[in-house]
Short mmCIF file of C-alpha atoms and ligand atoms in Angstrom, two decimals:
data_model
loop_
_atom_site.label_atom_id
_atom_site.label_comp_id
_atom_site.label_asym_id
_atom_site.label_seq_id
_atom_site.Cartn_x
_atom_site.Cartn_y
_atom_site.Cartn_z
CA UNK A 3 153.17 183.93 83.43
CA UNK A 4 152.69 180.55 81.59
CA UNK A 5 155.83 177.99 82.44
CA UNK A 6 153.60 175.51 80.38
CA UNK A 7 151.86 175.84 77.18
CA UNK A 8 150.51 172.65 75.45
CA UNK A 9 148.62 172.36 72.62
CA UNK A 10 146.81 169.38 71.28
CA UNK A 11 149.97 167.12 71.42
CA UNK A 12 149.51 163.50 70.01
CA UNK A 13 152.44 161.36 70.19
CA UNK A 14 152.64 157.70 68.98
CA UNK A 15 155.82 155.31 69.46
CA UNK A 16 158.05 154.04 66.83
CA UNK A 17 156.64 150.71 65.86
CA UNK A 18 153.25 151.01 67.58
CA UNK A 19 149.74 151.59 66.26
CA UNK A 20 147.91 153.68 68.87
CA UNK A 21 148.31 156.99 70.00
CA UNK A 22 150.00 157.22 73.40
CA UNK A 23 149.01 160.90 74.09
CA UNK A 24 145.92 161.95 72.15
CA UNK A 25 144.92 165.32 72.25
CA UNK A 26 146.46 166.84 75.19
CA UNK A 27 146.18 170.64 75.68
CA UNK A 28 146.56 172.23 79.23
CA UNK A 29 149.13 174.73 80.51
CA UNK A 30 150.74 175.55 83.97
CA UNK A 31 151.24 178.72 85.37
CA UNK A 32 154.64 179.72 87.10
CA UNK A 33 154.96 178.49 90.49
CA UNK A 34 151.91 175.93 90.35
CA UNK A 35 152.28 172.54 91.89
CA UNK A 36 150.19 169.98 89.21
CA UNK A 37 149.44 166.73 90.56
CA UNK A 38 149.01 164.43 87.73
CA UNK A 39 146.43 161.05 88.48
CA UNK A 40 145.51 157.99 86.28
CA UNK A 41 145.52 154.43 86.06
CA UNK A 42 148.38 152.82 84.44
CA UNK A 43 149.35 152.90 80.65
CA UNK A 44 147.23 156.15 80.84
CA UNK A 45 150.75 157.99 79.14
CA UNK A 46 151.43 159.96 82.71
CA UNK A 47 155.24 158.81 81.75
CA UNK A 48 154.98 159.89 78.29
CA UNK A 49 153.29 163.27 79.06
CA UNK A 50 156.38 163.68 81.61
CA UNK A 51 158.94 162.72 78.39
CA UNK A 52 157.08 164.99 76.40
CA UNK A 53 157.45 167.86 78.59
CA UNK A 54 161.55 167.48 79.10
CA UNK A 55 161.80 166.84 75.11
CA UNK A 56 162.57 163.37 75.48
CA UNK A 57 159.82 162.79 73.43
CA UNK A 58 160.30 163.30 70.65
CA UNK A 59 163.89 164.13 70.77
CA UNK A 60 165.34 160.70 72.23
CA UNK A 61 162.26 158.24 71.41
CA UNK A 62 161.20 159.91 67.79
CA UNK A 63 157.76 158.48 66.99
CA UNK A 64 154.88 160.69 65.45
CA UNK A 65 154.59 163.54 66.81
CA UNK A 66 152.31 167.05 66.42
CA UNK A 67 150.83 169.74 68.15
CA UNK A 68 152.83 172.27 70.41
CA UNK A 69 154.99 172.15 73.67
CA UNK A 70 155.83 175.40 74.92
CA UNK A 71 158.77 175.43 78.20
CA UNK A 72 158.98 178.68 79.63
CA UNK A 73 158.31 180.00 75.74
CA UNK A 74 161.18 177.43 74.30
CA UNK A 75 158.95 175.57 71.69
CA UNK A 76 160.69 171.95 72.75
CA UNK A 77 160.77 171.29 69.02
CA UNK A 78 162.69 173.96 68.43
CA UNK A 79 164.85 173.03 71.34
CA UNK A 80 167.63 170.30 72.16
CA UNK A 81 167.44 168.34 75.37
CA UNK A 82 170.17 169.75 76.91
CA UNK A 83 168.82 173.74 76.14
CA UNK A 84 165.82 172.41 77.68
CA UNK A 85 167.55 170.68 81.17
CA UNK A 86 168.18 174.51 81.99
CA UNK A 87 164.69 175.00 81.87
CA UNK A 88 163.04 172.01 82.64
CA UNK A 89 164.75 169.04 84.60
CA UNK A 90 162.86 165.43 85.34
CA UNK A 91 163.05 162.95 88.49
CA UNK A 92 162.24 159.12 88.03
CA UNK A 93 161.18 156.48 90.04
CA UNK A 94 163.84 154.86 90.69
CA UNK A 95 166.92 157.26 92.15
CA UNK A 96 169.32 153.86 91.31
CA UNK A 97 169.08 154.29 87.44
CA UNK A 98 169.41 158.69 87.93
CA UNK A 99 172.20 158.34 89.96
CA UNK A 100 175.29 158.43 87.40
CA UNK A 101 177.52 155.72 90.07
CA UNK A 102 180.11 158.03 87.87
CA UNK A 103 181.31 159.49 90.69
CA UNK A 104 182.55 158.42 94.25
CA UNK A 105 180.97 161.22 96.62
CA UNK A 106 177.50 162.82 97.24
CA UNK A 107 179.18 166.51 96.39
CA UNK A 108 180.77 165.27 92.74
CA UNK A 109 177.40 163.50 91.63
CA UNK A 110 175.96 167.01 91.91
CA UNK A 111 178.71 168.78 90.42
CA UNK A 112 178.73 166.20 87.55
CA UNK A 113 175.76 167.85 85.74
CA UNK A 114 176.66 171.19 86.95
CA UNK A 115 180.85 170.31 84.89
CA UNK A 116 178.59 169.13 81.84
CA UNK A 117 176.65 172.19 81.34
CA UNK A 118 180.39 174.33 81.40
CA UNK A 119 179.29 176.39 84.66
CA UNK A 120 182.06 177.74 86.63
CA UNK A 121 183.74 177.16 89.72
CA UNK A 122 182.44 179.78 91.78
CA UNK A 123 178.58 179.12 90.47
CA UNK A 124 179.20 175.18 91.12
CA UNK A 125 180.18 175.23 94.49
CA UNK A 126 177.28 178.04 95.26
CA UNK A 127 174.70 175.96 93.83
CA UNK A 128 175.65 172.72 95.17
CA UNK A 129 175.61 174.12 98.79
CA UNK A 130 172.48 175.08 97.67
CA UNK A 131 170.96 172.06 96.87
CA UNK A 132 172.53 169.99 99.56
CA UNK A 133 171.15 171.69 102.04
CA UNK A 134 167.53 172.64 100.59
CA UNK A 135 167.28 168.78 100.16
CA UNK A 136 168.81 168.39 103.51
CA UNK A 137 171.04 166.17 102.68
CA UNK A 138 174.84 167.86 103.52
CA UNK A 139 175.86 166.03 105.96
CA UNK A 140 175.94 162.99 103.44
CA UNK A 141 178.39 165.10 100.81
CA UNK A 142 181.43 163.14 101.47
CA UNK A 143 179.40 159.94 101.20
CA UNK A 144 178.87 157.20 98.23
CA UNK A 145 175.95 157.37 96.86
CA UNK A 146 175.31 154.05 96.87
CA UNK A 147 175.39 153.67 100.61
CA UNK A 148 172.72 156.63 101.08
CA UNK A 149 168.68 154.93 101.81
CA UNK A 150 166.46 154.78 99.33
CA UNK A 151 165.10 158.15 100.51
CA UNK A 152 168.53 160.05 100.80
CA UNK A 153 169.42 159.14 97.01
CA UNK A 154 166.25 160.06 95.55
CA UNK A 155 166.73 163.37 97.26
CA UNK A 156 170.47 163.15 96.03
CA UNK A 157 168.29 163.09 92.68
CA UNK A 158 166.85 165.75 92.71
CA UNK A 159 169.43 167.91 94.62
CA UNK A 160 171.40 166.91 91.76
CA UNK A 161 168.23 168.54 89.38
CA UNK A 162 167.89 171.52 91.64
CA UNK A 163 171.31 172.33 90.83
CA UNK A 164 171.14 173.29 87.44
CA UNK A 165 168.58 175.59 88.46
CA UNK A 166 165.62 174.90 86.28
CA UNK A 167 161.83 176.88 86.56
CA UNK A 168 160.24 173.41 86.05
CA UNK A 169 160.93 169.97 87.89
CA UNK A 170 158.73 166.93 86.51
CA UNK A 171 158.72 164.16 89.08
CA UNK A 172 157.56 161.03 87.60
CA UNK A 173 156.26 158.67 91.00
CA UNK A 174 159.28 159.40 92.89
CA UNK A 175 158.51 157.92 95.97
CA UNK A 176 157.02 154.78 94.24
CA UNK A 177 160.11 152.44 95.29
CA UNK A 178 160.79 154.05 98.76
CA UNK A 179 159.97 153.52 101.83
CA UNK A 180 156.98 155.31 104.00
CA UNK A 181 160.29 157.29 105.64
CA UNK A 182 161.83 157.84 102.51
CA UNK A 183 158.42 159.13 100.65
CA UNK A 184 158.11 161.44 103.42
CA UNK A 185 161.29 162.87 103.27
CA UNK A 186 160.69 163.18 99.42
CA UNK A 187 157.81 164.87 99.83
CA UNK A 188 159.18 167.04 102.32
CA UNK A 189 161.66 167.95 99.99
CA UNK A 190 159.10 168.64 97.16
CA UNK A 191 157.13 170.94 99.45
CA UNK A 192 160.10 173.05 100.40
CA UNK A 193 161.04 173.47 96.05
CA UNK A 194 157.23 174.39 95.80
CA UNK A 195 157.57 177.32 98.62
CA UNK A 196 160.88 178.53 97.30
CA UNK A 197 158.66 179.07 93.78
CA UNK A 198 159.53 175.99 91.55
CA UNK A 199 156.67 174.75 89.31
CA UNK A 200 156.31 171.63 89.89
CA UNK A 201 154.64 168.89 87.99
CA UNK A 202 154.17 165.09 89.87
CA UNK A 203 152.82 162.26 88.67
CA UNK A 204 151.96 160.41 91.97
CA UNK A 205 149.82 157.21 93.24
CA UNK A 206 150.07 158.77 96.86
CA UNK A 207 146.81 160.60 96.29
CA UNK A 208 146.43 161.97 100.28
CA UNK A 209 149.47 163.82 99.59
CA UNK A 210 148.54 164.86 96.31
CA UNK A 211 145.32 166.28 97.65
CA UNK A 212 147.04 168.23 100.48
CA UNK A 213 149.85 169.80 98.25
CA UNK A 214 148.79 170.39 94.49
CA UNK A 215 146.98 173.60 93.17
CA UNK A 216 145.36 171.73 90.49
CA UNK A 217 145.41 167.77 89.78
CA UNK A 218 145.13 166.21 85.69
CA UNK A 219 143.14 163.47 85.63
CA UNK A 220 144.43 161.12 82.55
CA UNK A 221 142.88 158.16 80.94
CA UNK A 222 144.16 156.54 77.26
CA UNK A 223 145.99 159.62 76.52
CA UNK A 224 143.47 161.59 77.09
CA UNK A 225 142.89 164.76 79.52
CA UNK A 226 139.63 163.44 81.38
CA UNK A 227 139.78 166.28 83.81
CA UNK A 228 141.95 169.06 84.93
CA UNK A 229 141.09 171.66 87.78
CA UNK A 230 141.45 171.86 91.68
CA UNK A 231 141.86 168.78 93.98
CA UNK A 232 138.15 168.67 95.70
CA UNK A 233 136.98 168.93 91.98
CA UNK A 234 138.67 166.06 90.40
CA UNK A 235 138.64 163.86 94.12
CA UNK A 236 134.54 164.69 94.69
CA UNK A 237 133.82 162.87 91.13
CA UNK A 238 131.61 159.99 91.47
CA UNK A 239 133.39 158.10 88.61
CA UNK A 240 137.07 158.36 89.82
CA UNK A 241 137.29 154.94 90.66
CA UNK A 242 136.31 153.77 86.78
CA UNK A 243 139.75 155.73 85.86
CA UNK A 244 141.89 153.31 88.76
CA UNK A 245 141.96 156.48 91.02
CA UNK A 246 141.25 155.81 94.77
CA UNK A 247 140.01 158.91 95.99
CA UNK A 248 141.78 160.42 99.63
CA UNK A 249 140.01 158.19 102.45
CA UNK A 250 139.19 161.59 103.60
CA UNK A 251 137.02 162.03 100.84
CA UNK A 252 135.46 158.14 100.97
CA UNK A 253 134.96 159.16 104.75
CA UNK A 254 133.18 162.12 103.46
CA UNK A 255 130.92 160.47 101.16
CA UNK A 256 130.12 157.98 104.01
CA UNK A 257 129.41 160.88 106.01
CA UNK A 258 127.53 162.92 103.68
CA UNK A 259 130.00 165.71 105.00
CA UNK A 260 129.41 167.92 101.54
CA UNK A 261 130.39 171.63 101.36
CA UNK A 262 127.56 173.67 101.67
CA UNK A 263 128.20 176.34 98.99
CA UNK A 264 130.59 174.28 96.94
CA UNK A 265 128.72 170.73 97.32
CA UNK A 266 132.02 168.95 97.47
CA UNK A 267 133.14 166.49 99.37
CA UNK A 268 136.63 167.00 101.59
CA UNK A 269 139.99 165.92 100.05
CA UNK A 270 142.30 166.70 103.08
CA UNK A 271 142.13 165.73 106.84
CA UNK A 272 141.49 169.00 107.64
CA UNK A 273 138.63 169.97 105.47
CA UNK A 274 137.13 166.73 106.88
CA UNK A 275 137.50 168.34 110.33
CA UNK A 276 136.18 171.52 109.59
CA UNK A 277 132.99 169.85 107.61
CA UNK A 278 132.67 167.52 110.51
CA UNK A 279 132.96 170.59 113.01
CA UNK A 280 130.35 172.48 111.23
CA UNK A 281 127.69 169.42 110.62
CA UNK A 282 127.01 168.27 114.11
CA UNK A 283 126.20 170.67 117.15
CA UNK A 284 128.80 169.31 120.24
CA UNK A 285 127.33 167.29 122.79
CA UNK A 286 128.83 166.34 126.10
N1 ADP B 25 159.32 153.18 75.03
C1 ADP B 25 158.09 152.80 74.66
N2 ADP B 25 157.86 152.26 73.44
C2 ADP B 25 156.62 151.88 73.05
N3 ADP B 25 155.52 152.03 73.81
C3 ADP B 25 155.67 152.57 75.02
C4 ADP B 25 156.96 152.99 75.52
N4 ADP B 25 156.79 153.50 76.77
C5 ADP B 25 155.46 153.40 77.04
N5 ADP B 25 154.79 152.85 76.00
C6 ADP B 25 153.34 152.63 75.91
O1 ADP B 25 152.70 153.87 76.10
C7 ADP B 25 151.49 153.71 76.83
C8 ADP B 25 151.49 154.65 78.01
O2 ADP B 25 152.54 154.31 78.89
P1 ADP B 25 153.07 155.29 80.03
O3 ADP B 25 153.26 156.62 79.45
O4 ADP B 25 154.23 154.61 80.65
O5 ADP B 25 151.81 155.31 81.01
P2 ADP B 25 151.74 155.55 82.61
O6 ADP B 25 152.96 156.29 83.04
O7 ADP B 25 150.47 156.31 82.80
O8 ADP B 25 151.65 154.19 83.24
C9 ADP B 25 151.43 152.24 77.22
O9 ADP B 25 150.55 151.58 76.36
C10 ADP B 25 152.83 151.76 77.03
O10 ADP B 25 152.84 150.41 76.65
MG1 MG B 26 154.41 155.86 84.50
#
């Protein structure tokens, strides 16, 4: 079943000239993990927007085409019908978290009071999310005096809550820490297995390459490329859209380690290994 339907969207902001999003059609089956890549100002933020009706809904602008969310036509929609479908993680878990509230366990329930869901759901679902984002032991904590890491996953424990299909995670781990990515990532991972689609726009391409069923490749609004990770990562003119390919794959190329059937190069550690295995006869 399609979670995401998108049909030639173009967006432009209030007051500006140029299209921000300019022809974008693509769509996302249920359960898929989308990586999305591009250099910056390609409008990876304003795809995200797009997708949880921000755009047009909070920034207006001029706006056509079609976004579909789990068959809820987001023009059609209000932000907050959407949230229960769709919810969206930034970069920076400081501004997400509401400082509203003085524990861990209330900043989830916060969102959970606002959408009118009872008692008996609330305290289900925040269990729920505390410990999928393994952070329960912090529930009687501030939120301000969590790591970097442990708020962001406050973030999107507080996200999980309400239970939507589809979480957009715009560079989450861009202001953390190595530990604190991890654990983000980590976190990410375990949503994906439990069947969330997932959509995550993400500099970290390694990671990227090792956990998304298909990566979009954006440049000035613009799909460039959309299809599995060796496809986009092998392309010899990544680099001219600001995309570093995995180091496994520049170790590839070095190598000439190339898929036999496929002729692509590896994107993950392990494909490198199992090229690498296969290319050269062991000697002792
Ligand atoms: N709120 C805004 N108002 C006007 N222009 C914006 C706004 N946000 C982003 N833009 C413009 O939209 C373009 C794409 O930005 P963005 O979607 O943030 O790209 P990315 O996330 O890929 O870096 C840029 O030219 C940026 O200046
Ligand atoms: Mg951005």
């Amino acid at each position: 079943m399609k979670k995401i339907v998108v049909e030639n969207l173009k967006y432009r902001y209030p007051l500006s000239n140029n299209l921000v999003l300019n022809g974008i059609s693509f769509d996302v089956e249920e359960g898929e993990f989308i990586g999305i890549v591009g250099r910056n100002l390609a409008g990876k933020s304003t795809l995200c927007q797009a997708l949880v009706g921000l755009v047009p809904h909070f920034y207006k602008g001029a706006y056509s085409g079609r976004v579909e969310i789990s068959g809820v036509n987001v023009l059609e929609s209000s932000i907050a019908e959407l949230s229960k479908h769709i919810g969206i993680v930034f970069q920076n878990p400081f501004t997400q978290v509401t400082a509203a509230k003085l524990t861990v366990y209330e900043e989830i329930a916060f969102g959970l009071e606002n959408l009118g869901i009872e008692r008996k759901e609330m305290i289900k679902r925040i269990d729920y999310a505390l410990n999928l984002l393994d952070i329960y032991r912090f529930k009687d904590r501030n939120p301000f005096e969590l790591s970097g890491g442990q708020m962001q996953r406050l973030a999107i424990a507080s996200i999980i809550a309400m239970k939507p299909d589809i979480i957009v995670l715009d560079e989450p781990t861009s202001q953390l820490d190595p530990q604190g990515s991890e654990e983000v990532f980590k976190a990410v991972q375990d949503l994906s297995k439990e069947g969330a689609t997932i959509i995550m726009v993400e500099q970290k391409i390694e990671k990227i390459a090792r956990f998304a069923d298909r990566v979009m490749l954006m440049s000035e609004g613009k799909i460039i490329d959309y299809d599995a990770p060796t496809k986009i990562f092998s392309r010899d003119d990544l680099l001219s859209y600001g995309v570093q390919p995995p180091v496994f794959t520049t170790i590839g190329r070095l190598l000439g380690l190339k898929d036999k059937r496929t002729g692509l190069y590896p994107v993950t550690l392990d494909e490198a290994y199992r090229m690498m295995a296969k290319s050269e006869p062991h000697r002792s």
